[in-house]
PDB file of C-alpha atoms in Angstrom:
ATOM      1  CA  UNK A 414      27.140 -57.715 -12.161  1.00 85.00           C
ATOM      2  CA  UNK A 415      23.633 -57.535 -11.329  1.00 93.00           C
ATOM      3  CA  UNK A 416      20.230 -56.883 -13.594  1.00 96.00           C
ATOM      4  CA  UNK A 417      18.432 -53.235 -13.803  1.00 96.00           C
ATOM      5  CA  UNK A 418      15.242 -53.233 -16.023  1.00 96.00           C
ATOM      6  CA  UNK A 419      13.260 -51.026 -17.768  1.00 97.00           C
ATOM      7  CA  UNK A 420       9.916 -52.436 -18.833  1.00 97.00           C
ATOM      8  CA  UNK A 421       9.307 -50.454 -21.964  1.00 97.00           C
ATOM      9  CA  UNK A 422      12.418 -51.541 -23.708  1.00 95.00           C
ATOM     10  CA  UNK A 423      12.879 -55.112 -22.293  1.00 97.00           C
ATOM     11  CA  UNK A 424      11.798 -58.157 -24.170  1.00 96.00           C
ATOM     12  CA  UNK A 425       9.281 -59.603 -24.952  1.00 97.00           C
ATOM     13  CA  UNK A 426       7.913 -56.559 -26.084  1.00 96.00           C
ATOM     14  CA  UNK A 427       4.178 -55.791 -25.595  1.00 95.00           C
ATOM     15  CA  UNK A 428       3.011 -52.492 -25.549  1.00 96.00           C
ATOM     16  CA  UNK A 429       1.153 -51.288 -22.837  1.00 97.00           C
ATOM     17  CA  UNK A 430       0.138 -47.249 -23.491  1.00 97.00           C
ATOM     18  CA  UNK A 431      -0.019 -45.793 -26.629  1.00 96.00           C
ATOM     19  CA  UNK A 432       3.281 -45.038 -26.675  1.00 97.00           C
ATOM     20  CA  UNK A 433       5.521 -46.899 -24.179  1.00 97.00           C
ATOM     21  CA  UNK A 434       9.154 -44.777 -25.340  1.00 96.00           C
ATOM     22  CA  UNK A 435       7.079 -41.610 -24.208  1.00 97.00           C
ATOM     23  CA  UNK A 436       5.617 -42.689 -20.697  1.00 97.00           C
ATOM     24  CA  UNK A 437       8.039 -44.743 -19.560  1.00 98.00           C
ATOM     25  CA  UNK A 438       5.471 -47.513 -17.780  1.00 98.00           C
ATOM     26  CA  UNK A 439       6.733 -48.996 -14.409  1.00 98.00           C
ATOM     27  CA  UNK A 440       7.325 -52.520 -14.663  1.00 98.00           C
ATOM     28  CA  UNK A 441       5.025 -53.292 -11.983  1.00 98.00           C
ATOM     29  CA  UNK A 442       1.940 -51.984 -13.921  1.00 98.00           C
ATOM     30  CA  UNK A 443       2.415 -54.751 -16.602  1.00 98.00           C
ATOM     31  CA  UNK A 444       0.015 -57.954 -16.036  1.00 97.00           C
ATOM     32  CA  UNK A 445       2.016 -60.396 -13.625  1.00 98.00           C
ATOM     33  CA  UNK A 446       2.612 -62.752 -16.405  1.00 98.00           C
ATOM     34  CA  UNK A 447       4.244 -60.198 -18.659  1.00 98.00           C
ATOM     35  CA  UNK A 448       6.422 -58.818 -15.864  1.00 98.00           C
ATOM     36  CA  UNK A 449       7.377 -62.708 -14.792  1.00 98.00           C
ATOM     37  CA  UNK A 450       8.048 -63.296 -18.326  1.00 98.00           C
ATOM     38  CA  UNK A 451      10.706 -60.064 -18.780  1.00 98.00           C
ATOM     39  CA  UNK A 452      12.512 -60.688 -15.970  1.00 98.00           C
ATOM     40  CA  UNK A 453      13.345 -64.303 -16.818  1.00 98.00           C
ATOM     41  CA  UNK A 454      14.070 -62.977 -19.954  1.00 98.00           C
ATOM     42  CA  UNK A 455      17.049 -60.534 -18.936  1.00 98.00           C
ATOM     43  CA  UNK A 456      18.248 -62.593 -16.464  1.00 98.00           C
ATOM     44  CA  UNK A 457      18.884 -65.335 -18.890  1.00 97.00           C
ATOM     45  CA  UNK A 458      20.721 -62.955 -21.298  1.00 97.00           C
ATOM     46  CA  UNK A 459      23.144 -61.710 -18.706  1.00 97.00           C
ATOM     47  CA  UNK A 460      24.074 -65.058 -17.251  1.00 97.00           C
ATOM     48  CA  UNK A 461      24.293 -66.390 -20.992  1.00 97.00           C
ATOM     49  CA  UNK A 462      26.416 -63.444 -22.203  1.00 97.00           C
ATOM     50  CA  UNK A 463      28.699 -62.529 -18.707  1.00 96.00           C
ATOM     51  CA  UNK A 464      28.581 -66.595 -17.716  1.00 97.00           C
ATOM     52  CA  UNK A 465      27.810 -64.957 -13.972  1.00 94.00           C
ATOM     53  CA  UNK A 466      24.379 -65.852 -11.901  1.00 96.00           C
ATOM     54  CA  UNK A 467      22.420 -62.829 -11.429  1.00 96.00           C
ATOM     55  CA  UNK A 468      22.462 -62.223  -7.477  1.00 96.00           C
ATOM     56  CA  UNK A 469      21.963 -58.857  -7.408  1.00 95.00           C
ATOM     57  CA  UNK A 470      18.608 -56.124  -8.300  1.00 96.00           C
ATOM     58  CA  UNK A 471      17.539 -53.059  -8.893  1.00 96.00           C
ATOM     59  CA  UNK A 472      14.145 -51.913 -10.063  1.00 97.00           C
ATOM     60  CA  UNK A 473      14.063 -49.861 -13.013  1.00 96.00           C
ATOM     61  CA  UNK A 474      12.784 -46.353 -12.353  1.00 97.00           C
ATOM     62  CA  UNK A 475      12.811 -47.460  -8.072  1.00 97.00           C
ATOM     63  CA  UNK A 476       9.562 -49.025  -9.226  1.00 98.00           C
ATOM     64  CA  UNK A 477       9.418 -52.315  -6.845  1.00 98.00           C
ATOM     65  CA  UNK A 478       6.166 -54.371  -5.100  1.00 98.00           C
ATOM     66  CA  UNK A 479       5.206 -57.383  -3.752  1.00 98.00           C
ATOM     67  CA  UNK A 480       4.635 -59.313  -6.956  1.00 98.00           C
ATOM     68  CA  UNK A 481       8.218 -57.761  -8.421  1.00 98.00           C
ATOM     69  CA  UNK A 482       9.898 -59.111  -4.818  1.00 98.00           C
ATOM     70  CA  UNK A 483       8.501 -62.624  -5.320  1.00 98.00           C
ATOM     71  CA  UNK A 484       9.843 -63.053  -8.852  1.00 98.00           C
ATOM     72  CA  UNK A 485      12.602 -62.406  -8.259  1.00 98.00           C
ATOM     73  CA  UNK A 486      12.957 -64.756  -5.734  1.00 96.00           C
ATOM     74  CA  UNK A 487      11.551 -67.383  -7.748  1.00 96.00           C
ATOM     75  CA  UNK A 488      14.566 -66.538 -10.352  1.00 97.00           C
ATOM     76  CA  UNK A 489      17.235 -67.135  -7.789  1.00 96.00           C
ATOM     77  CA  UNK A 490      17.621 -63.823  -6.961  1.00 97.00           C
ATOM     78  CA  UNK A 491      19.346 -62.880  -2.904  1.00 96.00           C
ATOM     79  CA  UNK A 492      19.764 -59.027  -2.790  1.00 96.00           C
ATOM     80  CA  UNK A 493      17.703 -55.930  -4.104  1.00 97.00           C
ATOM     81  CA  UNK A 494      18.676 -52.284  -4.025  1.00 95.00           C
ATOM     82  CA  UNK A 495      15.266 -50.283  -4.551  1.00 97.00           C
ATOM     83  CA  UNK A 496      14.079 -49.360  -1.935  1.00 97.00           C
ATOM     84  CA  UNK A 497      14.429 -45.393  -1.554  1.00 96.00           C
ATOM     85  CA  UNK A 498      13.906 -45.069   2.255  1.00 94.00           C
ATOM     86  CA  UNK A 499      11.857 -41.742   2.806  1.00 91.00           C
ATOM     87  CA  UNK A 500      11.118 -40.803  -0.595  1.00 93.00           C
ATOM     88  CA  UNK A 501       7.547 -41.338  -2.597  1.00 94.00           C
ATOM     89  CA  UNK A 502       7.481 -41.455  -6.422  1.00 96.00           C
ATOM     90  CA  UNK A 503       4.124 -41.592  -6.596  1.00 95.00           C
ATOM     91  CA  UNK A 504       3.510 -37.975  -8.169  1.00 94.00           C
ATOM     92  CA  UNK A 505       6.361 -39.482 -10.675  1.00 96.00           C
ATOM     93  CA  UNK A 506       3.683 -41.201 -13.455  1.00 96.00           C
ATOM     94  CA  UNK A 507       3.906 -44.043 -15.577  1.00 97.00           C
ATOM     95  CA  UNK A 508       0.835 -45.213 -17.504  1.00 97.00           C
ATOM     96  CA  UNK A 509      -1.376 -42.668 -17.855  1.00 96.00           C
ATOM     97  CA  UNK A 510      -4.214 -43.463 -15.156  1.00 94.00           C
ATOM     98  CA  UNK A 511      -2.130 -45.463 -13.550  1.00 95.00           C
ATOM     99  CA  UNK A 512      -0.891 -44.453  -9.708  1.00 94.00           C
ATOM    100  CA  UNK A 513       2.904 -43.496  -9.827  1.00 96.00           C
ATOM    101  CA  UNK A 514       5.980 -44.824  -8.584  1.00 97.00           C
ATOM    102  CA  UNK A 515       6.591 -46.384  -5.314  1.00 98.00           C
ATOM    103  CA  UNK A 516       5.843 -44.930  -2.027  1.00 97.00           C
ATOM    104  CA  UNK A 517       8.761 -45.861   0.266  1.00 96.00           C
ATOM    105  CA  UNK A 518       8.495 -43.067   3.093  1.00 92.00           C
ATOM    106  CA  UNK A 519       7.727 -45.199   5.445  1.00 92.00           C
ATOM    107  CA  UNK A 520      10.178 -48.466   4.323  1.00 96.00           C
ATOM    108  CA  UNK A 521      13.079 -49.310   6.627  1.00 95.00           C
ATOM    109  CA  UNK A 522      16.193 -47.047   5.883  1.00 94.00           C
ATOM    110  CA  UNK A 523      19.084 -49.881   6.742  1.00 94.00           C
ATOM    111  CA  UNK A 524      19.316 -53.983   5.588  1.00 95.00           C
ATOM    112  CA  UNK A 525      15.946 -56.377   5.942  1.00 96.00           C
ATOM    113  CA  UNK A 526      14.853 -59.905   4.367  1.00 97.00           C
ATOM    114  CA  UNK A 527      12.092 -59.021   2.957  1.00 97.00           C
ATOM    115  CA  UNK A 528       8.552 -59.895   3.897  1.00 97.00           C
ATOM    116  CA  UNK A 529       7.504 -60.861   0.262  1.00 97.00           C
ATOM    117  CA  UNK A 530       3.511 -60.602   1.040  1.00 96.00           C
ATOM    118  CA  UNK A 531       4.180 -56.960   2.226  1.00 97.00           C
ATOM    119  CA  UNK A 532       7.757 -56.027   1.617  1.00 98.00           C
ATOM    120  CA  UNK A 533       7.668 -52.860   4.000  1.00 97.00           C
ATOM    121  CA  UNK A 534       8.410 -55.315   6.797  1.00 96.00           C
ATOM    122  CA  UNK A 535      11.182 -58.029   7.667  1.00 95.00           C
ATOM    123  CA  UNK A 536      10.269 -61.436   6.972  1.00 95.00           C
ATOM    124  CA  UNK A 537      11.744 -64.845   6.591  1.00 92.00           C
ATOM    125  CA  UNK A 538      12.320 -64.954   3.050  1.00 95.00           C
ATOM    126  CA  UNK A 539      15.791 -65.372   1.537  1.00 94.00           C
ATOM    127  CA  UNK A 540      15.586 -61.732  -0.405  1.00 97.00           C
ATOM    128  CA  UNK A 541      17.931 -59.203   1.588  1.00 97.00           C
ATOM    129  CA  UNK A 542      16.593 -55.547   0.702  1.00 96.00           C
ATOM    130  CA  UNK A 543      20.124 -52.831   0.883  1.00 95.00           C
ATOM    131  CA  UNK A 544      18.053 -49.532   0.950  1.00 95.00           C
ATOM    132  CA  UNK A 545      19.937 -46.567  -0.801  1.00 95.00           C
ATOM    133  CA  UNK A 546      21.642 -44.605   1.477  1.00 95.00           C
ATOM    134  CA  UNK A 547      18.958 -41.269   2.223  1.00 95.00           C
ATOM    135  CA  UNK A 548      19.428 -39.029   5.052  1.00 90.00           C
ATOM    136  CA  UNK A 549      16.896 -36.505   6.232  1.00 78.00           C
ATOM    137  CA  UNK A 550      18.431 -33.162   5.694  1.00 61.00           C
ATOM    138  CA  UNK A 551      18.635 -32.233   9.648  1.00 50.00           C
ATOM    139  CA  UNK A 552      17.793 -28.596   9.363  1.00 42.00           C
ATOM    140  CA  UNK A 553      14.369 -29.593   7.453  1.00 46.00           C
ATOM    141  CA  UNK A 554      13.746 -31.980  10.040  1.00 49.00           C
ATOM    142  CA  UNK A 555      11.397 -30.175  12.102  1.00 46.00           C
ATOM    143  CA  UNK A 556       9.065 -29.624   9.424  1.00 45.00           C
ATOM    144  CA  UNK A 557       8.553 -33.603   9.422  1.00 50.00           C
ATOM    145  CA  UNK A 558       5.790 -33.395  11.598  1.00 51.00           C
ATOM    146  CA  UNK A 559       4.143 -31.001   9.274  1.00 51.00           C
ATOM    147  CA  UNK A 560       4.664 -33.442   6.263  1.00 52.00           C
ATOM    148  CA  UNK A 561       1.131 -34.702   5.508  1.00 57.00           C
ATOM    149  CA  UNK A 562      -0.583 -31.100   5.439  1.00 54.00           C
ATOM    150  CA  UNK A 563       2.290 -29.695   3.333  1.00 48.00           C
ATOM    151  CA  UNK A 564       1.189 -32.331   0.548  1.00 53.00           C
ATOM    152  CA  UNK A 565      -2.123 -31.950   0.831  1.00 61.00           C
ATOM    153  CA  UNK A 566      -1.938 -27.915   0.743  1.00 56.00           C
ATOM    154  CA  UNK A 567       0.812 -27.922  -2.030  1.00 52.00           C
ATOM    155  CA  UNK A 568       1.985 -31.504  -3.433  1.00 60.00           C
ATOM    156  CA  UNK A 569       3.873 -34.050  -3.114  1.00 57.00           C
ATOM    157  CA  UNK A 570       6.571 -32.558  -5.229  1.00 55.00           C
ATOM    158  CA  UNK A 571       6.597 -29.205  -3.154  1.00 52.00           C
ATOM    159  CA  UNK A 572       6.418 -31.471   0.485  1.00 52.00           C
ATOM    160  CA  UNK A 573       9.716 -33.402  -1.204  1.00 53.00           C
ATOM    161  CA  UNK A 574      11.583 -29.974  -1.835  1.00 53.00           C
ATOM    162  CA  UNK A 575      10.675 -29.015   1.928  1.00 50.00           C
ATOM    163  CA  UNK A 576      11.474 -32.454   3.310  1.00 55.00           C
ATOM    164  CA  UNK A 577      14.351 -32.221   1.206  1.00 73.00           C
ATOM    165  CA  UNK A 578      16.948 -35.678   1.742  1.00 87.00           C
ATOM    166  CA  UNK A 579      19.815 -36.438   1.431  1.00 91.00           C
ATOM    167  CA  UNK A 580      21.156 -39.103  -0.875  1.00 94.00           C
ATOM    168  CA  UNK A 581      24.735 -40.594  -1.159  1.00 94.00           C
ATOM    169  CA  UNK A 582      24.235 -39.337  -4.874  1.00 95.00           C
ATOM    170  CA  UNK A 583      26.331 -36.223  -6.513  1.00 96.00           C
ATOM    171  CA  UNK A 584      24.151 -33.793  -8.594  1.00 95.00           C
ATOM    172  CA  UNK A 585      27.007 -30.978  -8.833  1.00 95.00           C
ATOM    173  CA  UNK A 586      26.307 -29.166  -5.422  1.00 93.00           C
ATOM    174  CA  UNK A 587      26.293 -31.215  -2.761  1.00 93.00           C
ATOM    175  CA  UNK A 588      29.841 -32.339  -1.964  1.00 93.00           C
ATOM    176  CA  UNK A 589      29.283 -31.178   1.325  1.00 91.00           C
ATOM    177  CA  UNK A 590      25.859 -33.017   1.774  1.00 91.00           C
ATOM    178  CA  UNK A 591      27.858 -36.475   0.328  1.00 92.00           C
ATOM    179  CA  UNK A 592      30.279 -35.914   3.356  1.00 93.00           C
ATOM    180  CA  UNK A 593      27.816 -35.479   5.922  1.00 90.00           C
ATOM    181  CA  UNK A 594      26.087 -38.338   5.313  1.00 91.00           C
ATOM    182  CA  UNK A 595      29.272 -40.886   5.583  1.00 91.00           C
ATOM    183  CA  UNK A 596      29.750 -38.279   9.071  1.00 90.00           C
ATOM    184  CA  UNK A 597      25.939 -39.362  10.441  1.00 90.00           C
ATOM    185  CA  UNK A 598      26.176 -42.851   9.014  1.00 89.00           C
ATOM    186  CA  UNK A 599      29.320 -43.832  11.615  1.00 90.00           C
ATOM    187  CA  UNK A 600      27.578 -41.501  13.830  1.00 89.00           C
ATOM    188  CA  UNK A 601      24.462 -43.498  13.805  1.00 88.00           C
ATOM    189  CA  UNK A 602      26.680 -47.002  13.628  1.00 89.00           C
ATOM    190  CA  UNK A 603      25.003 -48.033  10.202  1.00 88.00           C
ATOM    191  CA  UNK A 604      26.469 -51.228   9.063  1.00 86.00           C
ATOM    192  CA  UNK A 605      27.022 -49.547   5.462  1.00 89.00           C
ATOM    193  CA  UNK A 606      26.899 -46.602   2.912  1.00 91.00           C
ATOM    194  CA  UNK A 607      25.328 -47.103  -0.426  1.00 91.00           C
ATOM    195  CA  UNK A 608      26.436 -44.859  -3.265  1.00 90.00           C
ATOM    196  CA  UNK A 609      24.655 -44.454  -6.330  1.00 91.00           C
ATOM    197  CA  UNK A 610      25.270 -42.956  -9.675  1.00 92.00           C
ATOM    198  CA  UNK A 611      24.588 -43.504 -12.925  1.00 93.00           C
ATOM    199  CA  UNK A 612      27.095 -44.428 -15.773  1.00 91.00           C
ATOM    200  CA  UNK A 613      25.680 -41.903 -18.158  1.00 94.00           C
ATOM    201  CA  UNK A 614      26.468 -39.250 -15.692  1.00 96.00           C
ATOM    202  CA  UNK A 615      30.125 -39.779 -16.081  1.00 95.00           C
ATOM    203  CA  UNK A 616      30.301 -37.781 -19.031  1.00 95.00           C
ATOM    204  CA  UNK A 617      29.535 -34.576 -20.587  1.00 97.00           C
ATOM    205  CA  UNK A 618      26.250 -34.384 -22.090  1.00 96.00           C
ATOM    206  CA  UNK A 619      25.402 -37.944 -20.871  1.00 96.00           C
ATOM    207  CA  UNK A 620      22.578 -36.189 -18.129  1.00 95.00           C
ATOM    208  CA  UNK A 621      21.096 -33.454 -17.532  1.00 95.00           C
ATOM    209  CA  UNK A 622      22.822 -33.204 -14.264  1.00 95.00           C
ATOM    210  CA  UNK A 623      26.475 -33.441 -15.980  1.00 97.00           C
ATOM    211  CA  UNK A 624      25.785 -31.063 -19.654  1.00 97.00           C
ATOM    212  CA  UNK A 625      29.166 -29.896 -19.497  1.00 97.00           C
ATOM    213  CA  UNK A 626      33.055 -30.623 -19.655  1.00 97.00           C
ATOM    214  CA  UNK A 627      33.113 -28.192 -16.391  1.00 97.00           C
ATOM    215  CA  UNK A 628      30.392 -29.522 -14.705  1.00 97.00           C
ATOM    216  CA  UNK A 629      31.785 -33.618 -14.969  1.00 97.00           C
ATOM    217  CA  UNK A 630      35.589 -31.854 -13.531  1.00 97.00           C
ATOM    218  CA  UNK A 631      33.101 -30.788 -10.872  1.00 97.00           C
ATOM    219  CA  UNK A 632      31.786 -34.112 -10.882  1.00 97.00           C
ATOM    220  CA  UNK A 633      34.918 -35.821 -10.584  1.00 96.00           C
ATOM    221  CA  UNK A 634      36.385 -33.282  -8.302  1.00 96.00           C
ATOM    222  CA  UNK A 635      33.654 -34.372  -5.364  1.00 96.00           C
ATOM    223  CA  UNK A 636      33.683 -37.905  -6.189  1.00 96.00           C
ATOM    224  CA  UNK A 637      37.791 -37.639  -5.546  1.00 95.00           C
ATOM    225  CA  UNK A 638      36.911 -35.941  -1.662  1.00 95.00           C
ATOM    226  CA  UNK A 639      34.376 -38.381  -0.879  1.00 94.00           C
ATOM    227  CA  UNK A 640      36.068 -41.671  -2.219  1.00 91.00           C
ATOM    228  CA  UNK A 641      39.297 -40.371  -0.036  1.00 91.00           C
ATOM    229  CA  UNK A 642      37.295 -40.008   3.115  1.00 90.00           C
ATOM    230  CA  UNK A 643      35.568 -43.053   2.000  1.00 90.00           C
ATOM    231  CA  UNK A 644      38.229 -45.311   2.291  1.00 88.00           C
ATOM    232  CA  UNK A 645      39.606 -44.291   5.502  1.00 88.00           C
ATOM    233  CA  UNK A 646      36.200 -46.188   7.253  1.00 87.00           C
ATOM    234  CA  UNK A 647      34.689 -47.978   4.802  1.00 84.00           C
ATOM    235  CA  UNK A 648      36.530 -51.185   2.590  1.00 74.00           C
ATOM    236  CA  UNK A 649      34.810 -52.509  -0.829  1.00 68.00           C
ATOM    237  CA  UNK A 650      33.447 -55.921  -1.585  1.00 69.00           C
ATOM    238  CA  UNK A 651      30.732 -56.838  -3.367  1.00 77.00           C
ATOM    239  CA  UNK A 652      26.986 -57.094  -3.054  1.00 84.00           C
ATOM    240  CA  UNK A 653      26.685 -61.044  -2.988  1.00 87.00           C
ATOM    241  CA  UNK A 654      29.591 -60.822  -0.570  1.00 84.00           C
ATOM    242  CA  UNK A 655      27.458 -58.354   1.707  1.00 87.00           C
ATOM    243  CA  UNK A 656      24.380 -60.526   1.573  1.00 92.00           C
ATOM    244  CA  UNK A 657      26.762 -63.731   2.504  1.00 89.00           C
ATOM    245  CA  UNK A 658      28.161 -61.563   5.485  1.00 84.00           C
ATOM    246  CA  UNK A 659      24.705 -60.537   6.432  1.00 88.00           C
ATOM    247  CA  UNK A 660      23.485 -63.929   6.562  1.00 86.00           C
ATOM    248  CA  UNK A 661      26.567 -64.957   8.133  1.00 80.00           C
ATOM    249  CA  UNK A 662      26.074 -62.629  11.152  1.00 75.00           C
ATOM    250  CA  UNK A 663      22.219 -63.303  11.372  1.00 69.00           C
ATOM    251  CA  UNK A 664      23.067 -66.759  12.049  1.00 58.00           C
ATOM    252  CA  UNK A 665      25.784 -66.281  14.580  1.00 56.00           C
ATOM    253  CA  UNK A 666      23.593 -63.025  16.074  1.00 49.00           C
ATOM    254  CA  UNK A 667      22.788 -65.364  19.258  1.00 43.00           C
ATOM    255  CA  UNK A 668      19.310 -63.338  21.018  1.00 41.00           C
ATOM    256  CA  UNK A 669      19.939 -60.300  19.194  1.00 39.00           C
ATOM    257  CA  UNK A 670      20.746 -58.509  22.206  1.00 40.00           C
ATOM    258  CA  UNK A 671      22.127 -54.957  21.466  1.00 37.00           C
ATOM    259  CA  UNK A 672      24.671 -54.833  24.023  1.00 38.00           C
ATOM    260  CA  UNK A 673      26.171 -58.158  23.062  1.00 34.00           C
ATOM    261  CA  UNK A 674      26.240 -56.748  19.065  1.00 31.00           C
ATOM    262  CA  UNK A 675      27.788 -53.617  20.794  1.00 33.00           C
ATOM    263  CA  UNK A 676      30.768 -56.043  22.294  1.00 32.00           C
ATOM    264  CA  UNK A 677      31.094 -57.669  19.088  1.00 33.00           C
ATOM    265  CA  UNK A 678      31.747 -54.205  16.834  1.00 36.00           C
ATOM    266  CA  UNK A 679      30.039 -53.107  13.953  1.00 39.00           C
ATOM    267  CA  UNK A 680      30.838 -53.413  10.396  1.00 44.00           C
ATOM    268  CA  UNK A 681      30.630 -50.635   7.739  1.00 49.00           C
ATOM    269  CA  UNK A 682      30.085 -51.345   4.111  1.00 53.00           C
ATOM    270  CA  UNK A 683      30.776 -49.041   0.960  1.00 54.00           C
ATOM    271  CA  UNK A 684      27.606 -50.092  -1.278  1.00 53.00           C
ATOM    272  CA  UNK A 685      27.535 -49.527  -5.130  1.00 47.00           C
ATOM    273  CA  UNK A 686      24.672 -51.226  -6.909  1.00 46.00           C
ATOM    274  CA  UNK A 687      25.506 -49.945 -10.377  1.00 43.00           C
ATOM    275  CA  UNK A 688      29.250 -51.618  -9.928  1.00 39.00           C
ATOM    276  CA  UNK A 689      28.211 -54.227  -7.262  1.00 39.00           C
ATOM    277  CA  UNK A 690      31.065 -52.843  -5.012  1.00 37.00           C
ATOM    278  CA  UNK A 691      29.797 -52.611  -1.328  1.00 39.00           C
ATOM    279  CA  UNK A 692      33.138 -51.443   1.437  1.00 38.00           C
ATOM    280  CA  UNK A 693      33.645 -53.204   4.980  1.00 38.00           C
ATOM    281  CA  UNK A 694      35.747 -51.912   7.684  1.00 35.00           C
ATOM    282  CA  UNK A 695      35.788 -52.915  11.605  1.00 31.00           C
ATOM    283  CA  UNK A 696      35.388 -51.335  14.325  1.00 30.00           C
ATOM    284  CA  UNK A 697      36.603 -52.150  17.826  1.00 26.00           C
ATOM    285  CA  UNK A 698      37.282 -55.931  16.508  1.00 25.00           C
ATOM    286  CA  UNK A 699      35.000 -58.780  15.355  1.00 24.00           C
ATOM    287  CA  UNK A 700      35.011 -61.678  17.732  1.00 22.00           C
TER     288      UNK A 700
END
């Protein structure tokens, strides 16, 4: 169980645009106090209702910043999910005049502490950031270098179709995409996979991904394929029980040297923020 919040419908309610149901404001463009004051809020309703501590994070619309990451800390918080590695939602608005989403292309793409005072970098705080798994699509790869005229000649939203990624995320065509990535991710020795998918999406009519009895069968038809190749590599546990591993191994990492964490394996984690299930397997032993 973790804690996902939306600003415009979270208490205590205080509007910030002339209509806050219509635009949707990021959390993070509410004065600190107000944003301070909503998060205690929910957290304190699902600990009181589930009896659970609220360990786990995700910002609501991805929208996450330094003032968001220190909050939560001071509310006991030890993992967060939203960073999405590659991808900028800044050309995604909120208030009107206000600047957008979060601009994560440049934000680590595998687990970090977070640096709270500028969370793009590793620090020594006791918040572990679990990006969403987000592959560059390898045949648009090339154009990467070309990335910063594309969005000044057409957008950011055209230089995001171009630079298209890939995320461990079904939309109805990309089963194959979905399989590739868990392919690159043991390729590339990534200590997990994070999958992500809303519960609306589930059924028909619920998105406007998933309108259709067809189109969930579809749904479910992928999710079967990549759950079975899933769980050949990859076991599930749960977020908390990720972070505990991943401070477990920091401790016991010794001088970091890469060929001594190449004697020792490599674990591989199945991460699902909306359930809190993240997989494990091993590879080559764990000494």
């Amino acid at each position: 169980m973790g804690m996902h919040l939306h600003a415009w419908n979270s208490p205590p309610l205080v509007p910030l645009t002339e209509n806050d149901n219509r635009h949707h404001p990021y959390l993070i463009e509410y004065p600190e106090q107000q944003i301070r004051e909503k998060v205690k809020c929910l957290t304190r309703t699902l600990e009181d209702i589930f009896q659970v501590k609220m360990r786990s994070h995700r910002a609501g619309r991805w929208a996450f910043n330094e003032t968001y990451a220190q909050i939560l800390g001071e509310n006991g918080y030890h993992v967060d999910c939203s960073v999405t590695p590659g991808v900028s939602w800044r050309s995604h608005p909120g208030a009107p005049g206000g600047n957008g989403g979060t601009d994560y292309t440049h934000y680590p793409s595998t687990a970090y502490y977070m640096d709270l005072h500028q969370i793009r970098q590793s620090g020594r705080s006791a918040l572990l950031q679990v990006p969403v798994t987000i592959i560059p699509a390898r045949r648009f790869r090339y154009l990467k270098k070309y990335d910063r005229l594309i969005e000044k000649v057409a957008g950011e939203r055209v230089k995001n179709r171009l630079l298209r990624n890939m995320w461990l995320r079904p939309d109805g065509k990309n089963g194959n995409d979905m399989l590739r990535i868990l392919s690159i991710a043991l390729a590339e020795k990534r200590d997990y996979v994070e999958f992500m998918l809303h519960s609306s999406e589930l059924m028909p009519g619920g998105s406007p991904t998933f309108p259709s009895d067809k189109s969930i069968e579809g749904l479910y038809r992928d999710l079967e394929i990549l759950f079975q190749l899933a769980s050949r590599y990859f076991k599930g546990a749960t977020l908390s029980e990720y972070y505990d591993q991943f401070s477990s191994d920091t401790l016991c990492d010794g001088d970091g040297d890469d060929d001594d964490f190449a004697d020792r394996g490599r674990r591989f984690y199945w991460v699902s923020p909306d359930k809190e299930v993240v997989g494990r397997s091993f590879f080559r032993g764990w000494h």
